[in-house]
Short mmCIF file of C-alpha atoms in Angstrom, two decimals:
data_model
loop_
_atom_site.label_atom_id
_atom_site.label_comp_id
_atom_site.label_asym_id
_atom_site.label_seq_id
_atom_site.Cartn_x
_atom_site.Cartn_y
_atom_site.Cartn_z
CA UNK A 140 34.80 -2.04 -19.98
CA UNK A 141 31.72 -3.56 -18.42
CA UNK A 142 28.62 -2.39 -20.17
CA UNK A 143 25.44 -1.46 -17.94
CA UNK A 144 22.13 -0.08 -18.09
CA UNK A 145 20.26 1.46 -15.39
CA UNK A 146 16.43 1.92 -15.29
CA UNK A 147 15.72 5.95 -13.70
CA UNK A 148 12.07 5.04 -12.50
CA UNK A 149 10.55 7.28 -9.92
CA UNK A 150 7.79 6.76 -6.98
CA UNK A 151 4.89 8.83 -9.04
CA UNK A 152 4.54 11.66 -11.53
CA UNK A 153 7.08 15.04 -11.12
CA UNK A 154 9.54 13.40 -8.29
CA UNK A 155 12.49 14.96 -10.88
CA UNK A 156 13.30 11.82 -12.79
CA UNK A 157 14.60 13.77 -15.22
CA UNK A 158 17.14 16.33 -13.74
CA UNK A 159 18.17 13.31 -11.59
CA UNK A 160 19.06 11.48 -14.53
CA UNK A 161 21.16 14.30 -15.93
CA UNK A 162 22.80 14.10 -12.54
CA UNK A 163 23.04 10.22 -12.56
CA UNK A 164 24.44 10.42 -16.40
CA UNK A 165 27.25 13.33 -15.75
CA UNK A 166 28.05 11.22 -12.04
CA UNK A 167 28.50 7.50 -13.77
CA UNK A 168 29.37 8.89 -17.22
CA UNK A 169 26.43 7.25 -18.63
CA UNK A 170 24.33 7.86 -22.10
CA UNK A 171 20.66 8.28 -22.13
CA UNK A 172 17.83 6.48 -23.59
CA UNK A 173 14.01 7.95 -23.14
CA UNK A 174 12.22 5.44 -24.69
CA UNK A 175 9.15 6.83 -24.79
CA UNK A 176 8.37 10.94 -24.77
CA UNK A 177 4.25 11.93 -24.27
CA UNK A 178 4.19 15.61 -24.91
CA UNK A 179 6.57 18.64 -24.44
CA UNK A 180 8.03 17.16 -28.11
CA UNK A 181 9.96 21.03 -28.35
CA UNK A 182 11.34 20.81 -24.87
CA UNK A 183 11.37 17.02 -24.79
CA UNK A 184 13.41 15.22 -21.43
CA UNK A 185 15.82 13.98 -24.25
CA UNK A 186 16.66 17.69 -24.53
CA UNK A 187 16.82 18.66 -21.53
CA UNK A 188 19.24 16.15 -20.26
CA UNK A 189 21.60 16.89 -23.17
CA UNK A 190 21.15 20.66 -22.82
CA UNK A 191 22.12 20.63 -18.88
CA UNK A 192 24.78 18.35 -19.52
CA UNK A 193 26.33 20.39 -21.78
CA UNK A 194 26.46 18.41 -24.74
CA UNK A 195 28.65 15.97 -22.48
CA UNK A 196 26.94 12.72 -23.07
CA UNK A 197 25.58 10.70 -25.80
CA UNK A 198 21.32 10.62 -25.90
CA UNK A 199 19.75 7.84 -28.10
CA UNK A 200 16.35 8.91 -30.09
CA UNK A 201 13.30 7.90 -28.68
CA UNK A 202 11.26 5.06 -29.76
CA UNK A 203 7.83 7.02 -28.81
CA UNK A 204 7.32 10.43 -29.74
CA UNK A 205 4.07 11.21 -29.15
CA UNK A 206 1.91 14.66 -29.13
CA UNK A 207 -0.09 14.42 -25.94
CA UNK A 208 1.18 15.08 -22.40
CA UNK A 209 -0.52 12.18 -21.44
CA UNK A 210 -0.10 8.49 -20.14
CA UNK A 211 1.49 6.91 -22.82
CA UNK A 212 -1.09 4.69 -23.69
CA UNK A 213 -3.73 7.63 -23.51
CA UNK A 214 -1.21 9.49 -25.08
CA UNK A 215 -0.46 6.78 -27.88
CA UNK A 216 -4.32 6.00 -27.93
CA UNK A 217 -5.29 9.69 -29.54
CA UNK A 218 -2.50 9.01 -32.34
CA UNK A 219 -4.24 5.63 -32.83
CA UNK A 220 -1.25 3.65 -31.68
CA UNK A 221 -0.50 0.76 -29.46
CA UNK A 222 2.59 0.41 -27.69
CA UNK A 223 3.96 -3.25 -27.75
CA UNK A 224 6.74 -4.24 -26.37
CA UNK A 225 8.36 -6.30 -29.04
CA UNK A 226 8.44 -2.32 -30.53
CA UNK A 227 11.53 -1.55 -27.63
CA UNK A 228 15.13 -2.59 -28.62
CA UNK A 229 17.75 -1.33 -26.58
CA UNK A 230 20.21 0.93 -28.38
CA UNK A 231 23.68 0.04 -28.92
CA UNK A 232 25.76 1.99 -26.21
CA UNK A 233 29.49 2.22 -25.11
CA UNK A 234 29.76 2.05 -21.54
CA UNK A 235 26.87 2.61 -19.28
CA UNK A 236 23.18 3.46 -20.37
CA UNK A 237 20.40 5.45 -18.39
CA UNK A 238 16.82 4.55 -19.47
CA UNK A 239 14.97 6.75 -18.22
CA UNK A 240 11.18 5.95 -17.54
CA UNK A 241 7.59 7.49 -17.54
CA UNK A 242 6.16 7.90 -14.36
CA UNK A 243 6.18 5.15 -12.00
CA UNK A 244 6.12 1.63 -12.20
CA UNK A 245 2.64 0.97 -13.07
CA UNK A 246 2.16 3.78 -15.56
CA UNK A 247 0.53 2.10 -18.36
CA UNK A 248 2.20 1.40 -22.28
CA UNK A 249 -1.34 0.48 -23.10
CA UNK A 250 -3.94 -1.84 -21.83
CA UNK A 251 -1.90 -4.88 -20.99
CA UNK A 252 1.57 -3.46 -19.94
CA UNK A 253 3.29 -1.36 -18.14
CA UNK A 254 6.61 0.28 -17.35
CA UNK A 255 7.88 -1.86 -15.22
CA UNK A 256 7.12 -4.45 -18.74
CA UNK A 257 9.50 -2.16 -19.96
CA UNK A 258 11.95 -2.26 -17.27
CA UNK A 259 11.99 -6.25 -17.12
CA UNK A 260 12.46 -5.93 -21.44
CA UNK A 261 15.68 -4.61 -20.48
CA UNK A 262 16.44 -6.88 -17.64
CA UNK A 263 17.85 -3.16 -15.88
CA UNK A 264 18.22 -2.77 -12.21
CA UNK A 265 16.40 0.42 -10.92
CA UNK A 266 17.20 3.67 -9.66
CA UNK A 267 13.81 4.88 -7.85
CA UNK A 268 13.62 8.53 -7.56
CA UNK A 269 11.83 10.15 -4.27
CA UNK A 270 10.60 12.94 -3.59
CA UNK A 271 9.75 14.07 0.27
CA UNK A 272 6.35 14.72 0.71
CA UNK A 273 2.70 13.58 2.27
CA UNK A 274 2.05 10.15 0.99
CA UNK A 275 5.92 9.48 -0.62
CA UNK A 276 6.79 6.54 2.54
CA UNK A 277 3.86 4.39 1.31
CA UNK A 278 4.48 5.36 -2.06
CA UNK A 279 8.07 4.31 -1.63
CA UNK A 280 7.55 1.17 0.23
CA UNK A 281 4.65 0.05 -2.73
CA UNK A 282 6.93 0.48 -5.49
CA UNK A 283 9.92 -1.50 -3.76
CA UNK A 284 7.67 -4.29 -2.54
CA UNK A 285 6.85 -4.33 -6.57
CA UNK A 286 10.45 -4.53 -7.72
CA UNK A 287 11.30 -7.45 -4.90
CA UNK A 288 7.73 -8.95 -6.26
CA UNK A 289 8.95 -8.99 -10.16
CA UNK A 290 12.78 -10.40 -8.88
CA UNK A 291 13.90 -7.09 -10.31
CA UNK A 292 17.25 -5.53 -8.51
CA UNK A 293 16.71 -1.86 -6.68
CA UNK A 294 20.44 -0.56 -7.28
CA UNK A 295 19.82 2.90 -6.22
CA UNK A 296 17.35 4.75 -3.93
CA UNK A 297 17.53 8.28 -4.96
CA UNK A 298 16.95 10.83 -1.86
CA UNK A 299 15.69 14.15 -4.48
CA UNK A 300 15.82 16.93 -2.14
CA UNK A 301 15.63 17.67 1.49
CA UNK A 302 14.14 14.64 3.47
CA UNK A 303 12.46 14.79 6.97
CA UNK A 304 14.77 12.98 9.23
CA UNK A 305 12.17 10.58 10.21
CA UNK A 306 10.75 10.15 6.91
CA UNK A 307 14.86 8.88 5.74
CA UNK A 308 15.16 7.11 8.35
CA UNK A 309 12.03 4.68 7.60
CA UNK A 310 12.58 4.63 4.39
CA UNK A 311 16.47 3.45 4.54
CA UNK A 312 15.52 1.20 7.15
CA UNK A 313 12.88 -0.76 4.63
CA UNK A 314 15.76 -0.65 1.60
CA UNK A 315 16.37 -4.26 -0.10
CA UNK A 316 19.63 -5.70 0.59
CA UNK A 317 22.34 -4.76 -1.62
CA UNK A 318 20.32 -0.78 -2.85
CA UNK A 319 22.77 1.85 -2.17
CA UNK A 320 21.29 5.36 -0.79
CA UNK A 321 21.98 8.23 -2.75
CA UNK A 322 21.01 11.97 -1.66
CA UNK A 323 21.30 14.33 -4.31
CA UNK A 324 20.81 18.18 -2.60
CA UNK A 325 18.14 20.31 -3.34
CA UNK A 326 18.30 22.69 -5.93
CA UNK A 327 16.75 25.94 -6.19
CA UNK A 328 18.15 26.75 -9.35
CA UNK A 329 18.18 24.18 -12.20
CA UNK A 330 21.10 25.21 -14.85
CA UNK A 331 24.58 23.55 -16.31
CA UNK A 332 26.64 25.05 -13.15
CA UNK A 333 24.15 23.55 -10.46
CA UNK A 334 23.94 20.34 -12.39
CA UNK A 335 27.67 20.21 -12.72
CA UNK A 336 28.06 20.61 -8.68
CA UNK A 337 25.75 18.14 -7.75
CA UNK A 338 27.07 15.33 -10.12
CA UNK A 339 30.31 15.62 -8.33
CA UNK A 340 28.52 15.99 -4.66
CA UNK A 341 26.37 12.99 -4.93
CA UNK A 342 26.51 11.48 -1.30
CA UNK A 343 26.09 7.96 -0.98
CA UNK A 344 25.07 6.28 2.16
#
């Protein structure tokens, strides 16, 4: 079998990264690497990916876990700690591997690097999560301008949610070559059965 990684990244903070990548990981049949957690250690997005997929996929330890619900460099900075990135190895991994990210692209590791360090460390194409709201088409169109920018691929644009019709239609008219559109629906109630049903109802465009 071909083994893959895919970098979950989103277009700011709360955009659902993380229930997308519980979706993403039951859909491709994928493990799941958080490489670094700030805060929320007890309810960590390690956990809650394993706990909605019912146990169903593998979930590597993170390399970070750190107390603050912070930027992980703010985060790391209060435990006296400075993320490098010689620090990240990728885990060792069957068949396909979900990393999922902090943030967006340009949340900071510490003063000199960033995620999307991180995300060219793994030499991972991207699935960019969006959210619809005030502000998300120029947040959108920045953070794919900074993937073509870096050379890295943009395998998947992630629809989270009910989109505007105008606000899709910009957007999927401005995707890279080659980035497949995925909608996953909106959920109004987050548990194993919902999870379940959208993993099998991903739409791709």
């Amino acid at each position: 079998m071909t083994r893959e990684t895919l970098f979950v990244s989103g277009i700011g903070t709360g955009v659902g990264k993380t229930i997308c990548s519980a979706i993403l990981a039951l859909h491709f049949e994928a493990e799941y690497w958080k490489p670094v957690q700030a805060g929320d250690l007890h309810c960590s997005d390690s956990i809650t990916v394993s706990t909605l997929c019912s146990g169903k996929i593998h979930t590597h330890p993170e390399r970070y876990r750190l107390q603050k619900a912070a930027s992980p460099h703010n985060a790391a900075a209060a435990e006296e700690i400075c993320i490098k990135l010689s620090d990240f190895t990728i885990p060792d991994y069957r068949k396909k591997l979900l990393i999922e990210g902090a943030g967006g692209l340009w949340v900071p590791l510490s003063d000199d690097h960033f995620m999307i360090d991180l995300i060219q460390l793994c030499n991972a194409p991207v699935a960019l999560v969006a959210r619809d709201y005030l502000g998300c088409i120029n947040h959108t169109l920045l953070s794919i301008e900074t993937l073509k920018q870096r050379n890295i691929p943009l395998d998947y644009m992630v629809f989270n949610g009910n989109f505007d019709p105008d606000t899709f239609r910009v957007l999927y008219r401005h995707l890279p070559r080659g980035a497949h559109a995925i909608h996953i629906p909106e959920l109004t109630d987050i548990n194993l059965e919902t999870i379940a049903a959208a993993a099998q109802q991903i739409k791709f465009f």
